[in-house]
Amino acid sequence: MKLRNTLMAVAAVATVFTAGHAVAQQEQYIGLPSYRVGPFGASGAALYGGWIDYMAMINARDGGVNGVTLTWEECETEYNNARGVECYERMKNRGPTGNSVFQPLSTGITYSVLDRVAEDKIPMVTIGYGRTDAADGTVFPWVFPMISTYWNQASAIMNYIGEKEGGMQNLRGKKIGLLYHDSAYGAESHAVMDRLAEMHGFSVVKIAVASPGNEQQAQWLQIRRERPDYVILWGWGVMNPTAIRTASRTGYPVEKIVGVWWSGAEEDVVPAGEAAKGYTAAGFNPAGTDFGVIQDIMSHVYAHNRGNMSDRSRVGSVLYNRGVVHGIITVEAIRTAQEQFGTGRPMTGEEMRWGFENLNIDEARLVALGADGFMPNLQITCEDHEGSGLLKFQQWDGEKWTVVSDWISGDRELVRGMIQESAAAYAAEKGITPRDCSAQ
Amino acid sequence: MFYREAGQFKASYQADSRIFPIRQDQIGFVALMAFLFLVVPFIANQYWLQAVLIPVLIFGLAALGLNILTGYAGQLSLGSAAFMAVGAFGTYNFMLRIDGMPFLVAILLGGLCAAAVGILFGLPSLRIKGFYLAVATLAAQFFIVWVLVKFGWFSNYSSSGVITAQRVNILGIDFRSPEMKYLLTLTVVTVLALLAKNMVRSSTGRKWMAVRDMDVAAEVIGIRLMRTKLQAFAISSFYCGVAGALYAYMYLGTVEPEGFNLDLSFKILFMIIIGGVGSIMGSFIGAAFIVLLPVLLNVAFHGSIGAFVPADLASNMELIIFGSLIIFFLIVEPHGLARLWQLAKEKLRLWPFPH
């Protein structure tokens, strides 16, 4: 009898939950392959937290997008490729129209599902990571490495260094150290740095740091021996504070280190303490809570104690704000798609893809979103899935990040050429016929 | 009552040395195979095939490889993931560089590459034992991944060092749909698992076990240590290599060398510890446990009770529960889950009259 009662109770609970799903109507489902544990858990929590808070704010303030409520579900990937694939498969058919967009925040998972998204017709958006040559929309219609690719970032960093040196011509004869995370992510920097070095006449010293990178004495001794004029820190996770600390121990000036956007968050500099004062890093979104969109999140979400971040002081941190950028881009794509295919109903994967491809967030739209200066303007086209290529550089003063540059672009012509070259090679290897964008 | 061997007589040596001596087991095995081959592809949906069954089979094969080395031959190894990487990259290069290379031959050659590398890194086992050997195989783990990243030739000079699996086509049949991928994986895994089962029952396996139990005594009775140990390394690495190739071609599609890191090696080691050291079936049970339990917990925590628990707490709870369950099983059954199955069978044979 006892067992039967328990079973009944379980059945009742199960009915409640399934019923909860069934009454839902006009919902846009977004599957979030998040990671909150593991080596990069802290970063994942901030990023997905920001994204979730933005969607919660849209639901609370506007009642969704044109009346369509945003719903989401998290799936823990632990930043592990196999788990990421499982999450992708689990979420792809949920919700009324399936998963709207897949954004794994992990280059490894991006590669693992690259073929699957085209087959399942689910757009994949990789903002600031992932496969660089996927920016060629003719070969990769379903992948959107938005705002900036790694190659463009490398080029933008060199432009920034050139600006500091008083012009690109002054880079001739200079020596640039490239301290990179020894993985697919770190290897992305090589081809473009070699090309840039050839163009501008500087030399590159590539120094690998084995993952996770919590021991870098040998690497920094090599840097001391080589005496590069600048060091580009191409790191992730625990590698970043370790690099900054070891640099100060070996006497390399922190002002001469420029980090990439995955090396430029509070999580990277705070553990390094005093040593990080004066460190500069790239980013496509500044830190801070002074933006309209963050204020809206504060008043509509956190004021009602519905925020996702358990530590409220992390709202406005670099990675949190980056998560908000993810939210803005996702919601704007839904809006764009709805304007084309009909408002007030959830969009399918194919309609979402159209929405991303025709996304145009210009200055006026940014002001309307309360995101002026919060992210670069962004226009995606059929050929160009990158869309912006603009970066800002921020410096850590020991307390907070301060923006020290205007929006800086990379050498887009050069990068675009390399992207097309690489994408064409991929298309040839896989037997893909690039689509004709004039026919779209 | 139904599970007993009364009345089943063995009249020949052949009958005595069958894999499944009891008729009920034979029927059960055939039924299981029929179910896996004929029924599952029709009733399982894409999610089950692609995210559950295929990875369990592949990791089961890798665990089986390690089990041959650690469970049967007694040589501790932490390099299984690296041997998987050799298999995956080997297969990729054979497919890429030789025109018209049949996939199954490429997998075989990839596995043989892994076997060769395995022998190389097995050499220290002749001098060092136990934990010290584990440290020596750790070198394989780091060295192989480093080589694959360092030399662009292995990944055909891809800018990010990843390899993308070519399309698999055997005798004009395209293996693209989840069902076909599942069937191919299942076939390869079944053949290799049956081969392993026979190997460990034959003189090869007996030599391994003799070396495992006491290598000095094994040497005294005339077993050549070097040959036996290196053979175990070669066969184990071959299995891992084939598993790696399947991992790349049937599961992920695109892999980076960094994906075959130490974490994966540890995972495979945990699979055989949980499943049962020195048991073929234990490898698969362990793989299912390690691969599926986190997924199950994740579904439970983020799906149903997710609404009441903050997401970061839920994610950490999953890890805590997963860890506690591992400890629980190790305390309750130190010989692994396969041992529980064995005990159940022994009990069943006596049931319902235990005396």
Short mmCIF file of C-alpha atoms in Angstrom, two decimals, chain A residues 114-431:
data_model
loop_
_atom_site.label_atom_id
_atom_site.label_comp_id
_atom_site.label_asym_id
_atom_site.label_seq_id
_atom_site.Cartn_x
_atom_site.Cartn_y
_atom_site.Cartn_z
CA LEU A 114 29.00 22.14 -36.52
CA ASP A 115 27.66 19.50 -38.90
CA ARG A 116 24.60 18.78 -36.82
CA VAL A 117 23.17 22.31 -36.79
CA ALA A 118 22.95 22.39 -40.58
CA GLU A 119 21.15 19.05 -40.63
CA ASP A 120 18.75 19.93 -37.83
CA LYS A 121 18.21 23.50 -39.06
CA ILE A 122 19.10 25.23 -35.82
CA PRO A 123 21.23 28.36 -36.08
CA MET A 124 24.40 28.41 -33.99
CA VAL A 125 25.64 31.76 -32.78
CA THR A 126 29.17 31.93 -31.44
CA ILE A 127 29.89 35.43 -30.23
CA GLY A 128 33.61 35.94 -29.94
CA TYR A 129 34.67 32.29 -30.14
CA GLY A 130 34.24 29.23 -32.31
CA ARG A 131 35.31 28.51 -35.84
CA THR A 132 36.67 31.64 -37.50
CA ASP A 133 36.10 30.78 -41.15
CA ALA A 134 32.42 30.15 -40.39
CA ALA A 135 32.11 33.92 -40.84
CA ASP A 136 31.79 33.10 -44.53
CA GLY A 137 28.02 32.72 -44.73
CA THR A 138 28.10 31.19 -48.19
CA VAL A 139 29.77 28.02 -46.88
CA PHE A 140 28.36 28.06 -43.33
CA PRO A 141 24.76 29.28 -43.60
CA TRP A 142 23.87 28.05 -40.09
CA VAL A 143 26.83 29.38 -38.10
CA PHE A 144 27.19 32.99 -36.98
CA PRO A 145 30.51 33.95 -35.34
CA MET A 146 29.22 37.42 -34.58
CA ILE A 147 30.77 40.74 -33.66
CA SER A 148 34.35 39.62 -34.09
CA THR A 149 36.26 36.49 -34.96
CA TYR A 150 39.56 35.54 -33.40
CA TRP A 151 41.48 36.54 -36.50
CA ASN A 152 39.90 39.94 -36.59
CA GLN A 153 40.63 40.32 -32.91
CA ALA A 154 44.32 39.55 -33.44
CA SER A 155 44.43 42.14 -36.15
CA ALA A 156 42.59 44.70 -33.99
CA ILE A 157 45.04 44.13 -31.15
CA MET A 158 47.92 44.80 -33.52
CA ASN A 159 46.16 47.95 -34.71
CA TYR A 160 45.81 49.04 -31.10
CA ILE A 161 49.48 48.38 -30.42
CA GLY A 162 50.32 50.24 -33.63
CA GLU A 163 48.24 53.18 -32.46
CA LYS A 164 50.12 53.21 -29.17
CA GLU A 165 53.40 53.13 -31.03
CA GLY A 166 52.31 56.06 -33.22
CA GLY A 167 51.37 54.29 -36.42
CA MET A 168 51.56 50.89 -38.02
CA GLN A 169 54.83 51.76 -39.75
CA ASN A 170 56.50 51.93 -36.34
CA LEU A 171 55.82 48.23 -35.82
CA ARG A 172 58.64 47.35 -38.21
CA GLY A 173 61.40 45.50 -36.41
CA LYS A 174 59.37 45.11 -33.24
CA LYS A 175 59.04 41.79 -31.50
CA ILE A 176 55.65 40.58 -30.30
CA GLY A 177 55.31 37.70 -27.84
CA LEU A 178 52.22 35.55 -28.23
CA LEU A 179 51.51 33.60 -25.07
CA TYR A 180 48.71 31.23 -26.02
CA HIS A 181 46.58 28.50 -24.49
CA ASP A 182 47.75 25.27 -26.13
CA SER A 183 44.44 24.14 -27.64
CA ALA A 184 42.33 24.68 -30.73
CA TYR A 185 41.38 28.04 -29.26
CA GLY A 186 44.98 29.17 -28.87
CA ALA A 187 46.04 27.79 -32.24
CA GLU A 188 43.48 30.08 -33.92
CA SER A 189 45.90 32.96 -33.42
CA HIS A 190 48.81 31.54 -35.41
CA ALA A 191 47.88 31.93 -39.07
CA VAL A 192 46.72 35.51 -38.78
CA MET A 193 49.65 36.65 -36.62
CA ASP A 194 52.09 35.20 -39.14
CA ARG A 195 50.34 37.04 -41.94
CA LEU A 196 50.29 40.31 -40.02
CA ALA A 197 53.95 39.97 -39.08
CA GLU A 198 54.81 39.56 -42.73
CA MET A 199 52.73 42.60 -43.67
CA HIS A 200 54.00 44.99 -41.04
CA GLY A 201 57.52 43.64 -40.61
CA PHE A 202 57.43 42.66 -36.95
CA SER A 203 58.40 39.27 -35.61
CA VAL A 204 56.26 36.92 -33.52
CA VAL A 205 57.50 34.66 -30.74
CA LYS A 206 54.86 32.00 -30.07
CA ILE A 207 54.95 30.52 -26.63
CA ALA A 208 52.55 27.74 -25.70
CA VAL A 209 51.04 27.23 -22.27
CA ALA A 210 49.64 23.77 -21.65
CA SER A 211 46.07 23.74 -20.37
CA PRO A 212 45.02 24.74 -17.74
CA GLY A 213 48.11 26.92 -17.40
CA ASN A 214 48.61 27.30 -13.67
CA GLU A 215 52.40 27.04 -13.99
CA GLN A 216 54.17 29.44 -16.33
CA GLN A 217 57.60 30.02 -14.87
CA ALA A 218 59.40 28.54 -17.90
CA GLN A 219 57.34 30.53 -20.38
CA TRP A 220 58.01 33.86 -18.68
CA LEU A 221 61.70 33.12 -18.36
CA GLN A 222 61.68 32.61 -22.11
CA ILE A 223 59.89 35.94 -22.50
CA ARG A 224 62.51 37.62 -20.34
CA ARG A 225 65.22 36.16 -22.54
CA GLU A 226 63.51 37.16 -25.78
CA ARG A 227 62.53 40.65 -24.56
CA PRO A 228 59.47 41.19 -26.77
CA ASP A 229 58.13 44.75 -27.02
CA TYR A 230 54.62 43.55 -26.27
CA VAL A 231 53.09 40.31 -25.11
CA ILE A 232 49.66 39.27 -26.33
CA LEU A 233 47.99 37.11 -23.72
CA TRP A 234 45.74 34.59 -25.51
CA GLY A 235 44.50 32.80 -22.42
CA TRP A 236 41.41 31.43 -20.75
CA GLY A 237 40.49 30.66 -17.18
CA VAL A 238 43.19 30.22 -14.58
CA MET A 239 45.90 30.83 -17.17
CA ASN A 240 45.26 34.59 -17.14
CA PRO A 241 45.88 35.57 -13.51
CA THR A 242 48.81 33.17 -13.45
CA ALA A 243 50.33 34.91 -16.47
CA ILE A 244 49.93 38.36 -14.93
CA ARG A 245 51.36 37.26 -11.60
CA THR A 246 54.30 35.45 -13.17
CA ALA A 247 54.98 38.44 -15.42
CA SER A 248 55.33 40.73 -12.44
CA ARG A 249 57.54 38.18 -10.67
CA THR A 250 59.88 37.94 -13.63
CA GLY A 251 59.87 41.71 -14.05
CA TYR A 252 57.97 42.08 -17.30
CA PRO A 253 56.02 45.39 -17.30
CA VAL A 254 52.29 44.72 -17.09
CA GLU A 255 51.53 47.75 -19.30
CA LYS A 256 53.12 45.90 -22.19
CA ILE A 257 50.73 42.95 -21.92
CA VAL A 258 47.57 43.07 -24.00
CA GLY A 259 44.95 40.42 -23.34
CA VAL A 260 42.29 39.05 -25.67
CA TRP A 261 38.64 39.27 -24.67
CA TRP A 262 38.77 35.92 -22.89
CA SER A 263 41.61 37.34 -20.79
CA GLY A 264 39.93 40.57 -19.86
CA ALA A 265 37.39 39.99 -17.12
CA GLU A 266 37.36 40.67 -13.40
CA GLU A 267 37.91 36.95 -12.83
CA ASP A 268 41.24 37.26 -14.63
CA VAL A 269 42.68 40.27 -12.83
CA VAL A 270 41.31 40.19 -9.30
CA PRO A 271 43.17 36.97 -8.36
CA ALA A 272 46.40 38.54 -9.64
CA GLY A 273 46.02 41.38 -7.14
CA GLU A 274 48.36 44.36 -7.37
CA ALA A 275 50.27 42.80 -10.26
CA ALA A 276 47.34 43.39 -12.59
CA LYS A 277 47.22 47.16 -12.15
CA GLY A 278 47.75 48.70 -15.58
CA TYR A 279 46.91 45.57 -17.57
CA THR A 280 44.97 46.11 -20.80
CA ALA A 281 42.64 43.73 -22.56
CA ALA A 282 40.36 43.73 -25.59
CA GLY A 283 36.61 43.36 -25.33
CA PHE A 284 33.48 43.97 -27.36
CA ASN A 285 31.57 45.17 -24.36
CA PRO A 286 32.70 47.39 -21.49
CA ALA A 287 32.10 46.65 -17.84
CA GLY A 288 29.86 48.77 -15.62
CA THR A 289 26.25 49.22 -14.58
CA ASP A 290 25.68 52.73 -15.95
CA PHE A 291 24.01 51.54 -19.13
CA GLY A 292 20.26 51.79 -19.60
CA VAL A 293 19.90 48.10 -20.27
CA ILE A 294 21.66 47.11 -17.04
CA GLN A 295 19.56 49.63 -15.12
CA ASP A 296 16.44 48.04 -16.59
CA ILE A 297 17.61 44.62 -15.46
CA MET A 298 18.19 46.04 -11.98
CA SER A 299 14.76 47.61 -11.72
CA HIS A 300 12.68 44.90 -13.41
CA VAL A 301 14.48 41.77 -12.27
CA TYR A 302 16.72 42.31 -9.28
CA ALA A 303 14.32 44.71 -7.57
CA HIS A 304 11.85 41.80 -7.45
CA ASN A 305 14.53 39.35 -6.32
CA ARG A 306 14.26 37.34 -9.48
CA GLY A 307 17.83 37.79 -10.67
CA ASN A 308 19.95 34.86 -11.72
CA MET A 309 23.19 35.96 -10.07
CA SER A 310 23.44 34.89 -6.46
CA ASP A 311 26.25 37.41 -5.97
CA ARG A 312 24.65 40.65 -7.05
CA SER A 313 27.95 42.52 -7.12
CA ARG A 314 28.89 40.61 -10.26
CA VAL A 315 26.11 42.33 -12.20
CA GLY A 316 27.95 44.71 -14.53
CA SER A 317 31.13 42.68 -14.65
CA VAL A 318 32.69 42.12 -18.07
CA LEU A 319 31.41 38.58 -18.52
CA TYR A 320 27.96 39.38 -17.13
CA ASN A 321 27.64 42.23 -19.60
CA ARG A 322 28.83 39.93 -22.37
CA GLY A 323 25.97 37.62 -21.43
CA VAL A 324 23.61 40.58 -21.79
CA VAL A 325 25.04 41.14 -25.29
CA HIS A 326 24.14 37.52 -26.08
CA GLY A 327 20.65 38.22 -24.80
CA ILE A 328 20.29 41.38 -26.87
CA ILE A 329 21.41 39.66 -30.07
CA THR A 330 19.11 36.68 -29.52
CA VAL A 331 16.09 38.84 -28.74
CA GLU A 332 16.76 41.20 -31.64
CA ALA A 333 17.01 38.23 -34.00
CA ILE A 334 13.64 36.96 -32.77
CA ARG A 335 12.22 40.44 -33.35
CA THR A 336 13.70 40.65 -36.86
CA ALA A 337 12.37 37.23 -37.75
CA GLN A 338 8.90 38.06 -36.40
CA GLU A 339 8.75 41.25 -38.48
CA GLN A 340 9.36 39.12 -41.56
CA PHE A 341 7.32 36.00 -40.83
CA GLY A 342 4.54 37.23 -38.57
CA THR A 343 4.50 38.70 -35.08
CA GLY A 344 3.04 37.07 -32.03
CA ARG A 345 4.06 33.49 -32.71
CA PRO A 346 7.21 31.51 -31.94
CA MET A 347 9.79 31.32 -34.70
CA THR A 348 11.14 28.06 -36.10
CA GLY A 349 14.85 27.36 -36.51
CA GLU A 350 14.76 28.35 -40.16
CA GLU A 351 12.95 31.59 -39.42
CA MET A 352 15.43 32.31 -36.65
CA ARG A 353 18.27 31.79 -39.12
CA TRP A 354 16.72 34.41 -41.38
CA GLY A 355 16.44 36.68 -38.36
CA PHE A 356 20.11 36.36 -37.54
CA GLU A 357 21.17 36.77 -41.14
CA ASN A 358 19.21 39.98 -41.53
CA LEU A 359 20.07 41.36 -38.13
CA ASN A 360 20.84 45.05 -38.20
CA ILE A 361 21.50 46.73 -34.87
CA ASP A 362 22.49 50.27 -35.78
CA GLU A 363 23.28 53.27 -33.59
CA ALA A 364 19.64 54.31 -33.29
CA ARG A 365 18.60 50.81 -32.28
CA LEU A 366 21.39 50.65 -29.70
CA VAL A 367 20.17 53.91 -28.17
CA ALA A 368 16.62 52.55 -28.07
CA LEU A 369 17.85 49.41 -26.35
CA GLY A 370 19.76 51.41 -23.76
CA ALA A 371 22.92 49.79 -25.04
CA ASP A 372 24.67 52.81 -26.54
CA GLY A 373 28.40 52.21 -26.13
CA PHE A 374 27.59 48.87 -24.54
CA MET A 375 28.20 46.87 -27.69
CA PRO A 376 29.29 47.77 -31.23
CA ASN A 377 26.70 48.21 -33.94
CA LEU A 378 26.18 45.07 -35.88
CA GLN A 379 24.99 44.29 -39.38
CA ILE A 380 24.92 40.70 -40.57
CA THR A 381 24.54 39.83 -44.23
CA CYS A 382 24.32 36.64 -46.20
CA GLU A 383 28.06 36.62 -46.95
CA ASP A 384 29.31 38.21 -43.78
CA HIS A 385 28.28 36.45 -40.60
CA GLU A 386 30.69 38.46 -38.48
CA GLY A 387 29.02 41.79 -38.92
CA SER A 388 31.02 44.24 -36.90
CA GLY A 389 34.65 43.57 -36.09
CA LEU A 390 34.84 46.44 -33.60
CA LEU A 391 36.61 46.17 -30.26
CA LYS A 392 37.29 48.43 -27.31
CA PHE A 393 40.29 48.19 -25.05
CA GLN A 394 39.96 48.41 -21.30
CA GLN A 395 42.55 48.92 -18.61
CA TRP A 396 42.37 47.55 -15.08
CA ASP A 397 43.18 50.14 -12.43
CA GLY A 398 43.08 47.75 -9.49
CA GLU A 399 39.41 48.45 -8.81
CA LYS A 400 37.57 48.47 -12.09
CA TRP A 401 37.96 48.39 -15.84
CA THR A 402 38.21 51.73 -17.65
CA VAL A 403 37.80 52.02 -21.39
CA VAL A 404 40.99 53.42 -22.90
CA SER A 405 40.21 53.35 -26.62
CA ASP A 406 37.44 54.02 -29.08
CA TRP A 407 35.97 51.17 -31.15
CA ILE A 408 38.95 49.73 -33.04
CA SER A 409 38.55 47.52 -36.06
CA GLY A 410 40.92 44.89 -37.36
CA ASP A 411 42.23 44.78 -40.89
CA ARG A 412 38.95 43.44 -42.18
CA GLU A 413 40.05 43.15 -45.78
CA LEU A 414 42.97 40.91 -44.90
CA VAL A 415 40.95 38.84 -42.43
CA ARG A 416 38.05 38.50 -44.85
CA GLY A 417 40.41 37.19 -47.52
CA MET A 418 41.83 34.61 -45.13
CA ILE A 419 38.35 33.58 -44.03
CA GLN A 420 37.21 33.03 -47.60
CA GLU A 421 40.36 31.08 -48.38
CA SER A 422 39.90 28.81 -45.40
CA ALA A 423 36.16 28.38 -45.92
CA ALA A 424 36.74 27.48 -49.57
CA ALA A 425 39.22 24.81 -48.50
CA TYR A 426 36.66 23.44 -46.04
CA ALA A 427 33.95 23.46 -48.71
CA ALA A 428 36.24 21.55 -51.07
CA GLU A 429 37.12 18.98 -48.42
CA LYS A 430 33.49 18.42 -47.45
CA GLY A 431 32.05 18.71 -50.93
#
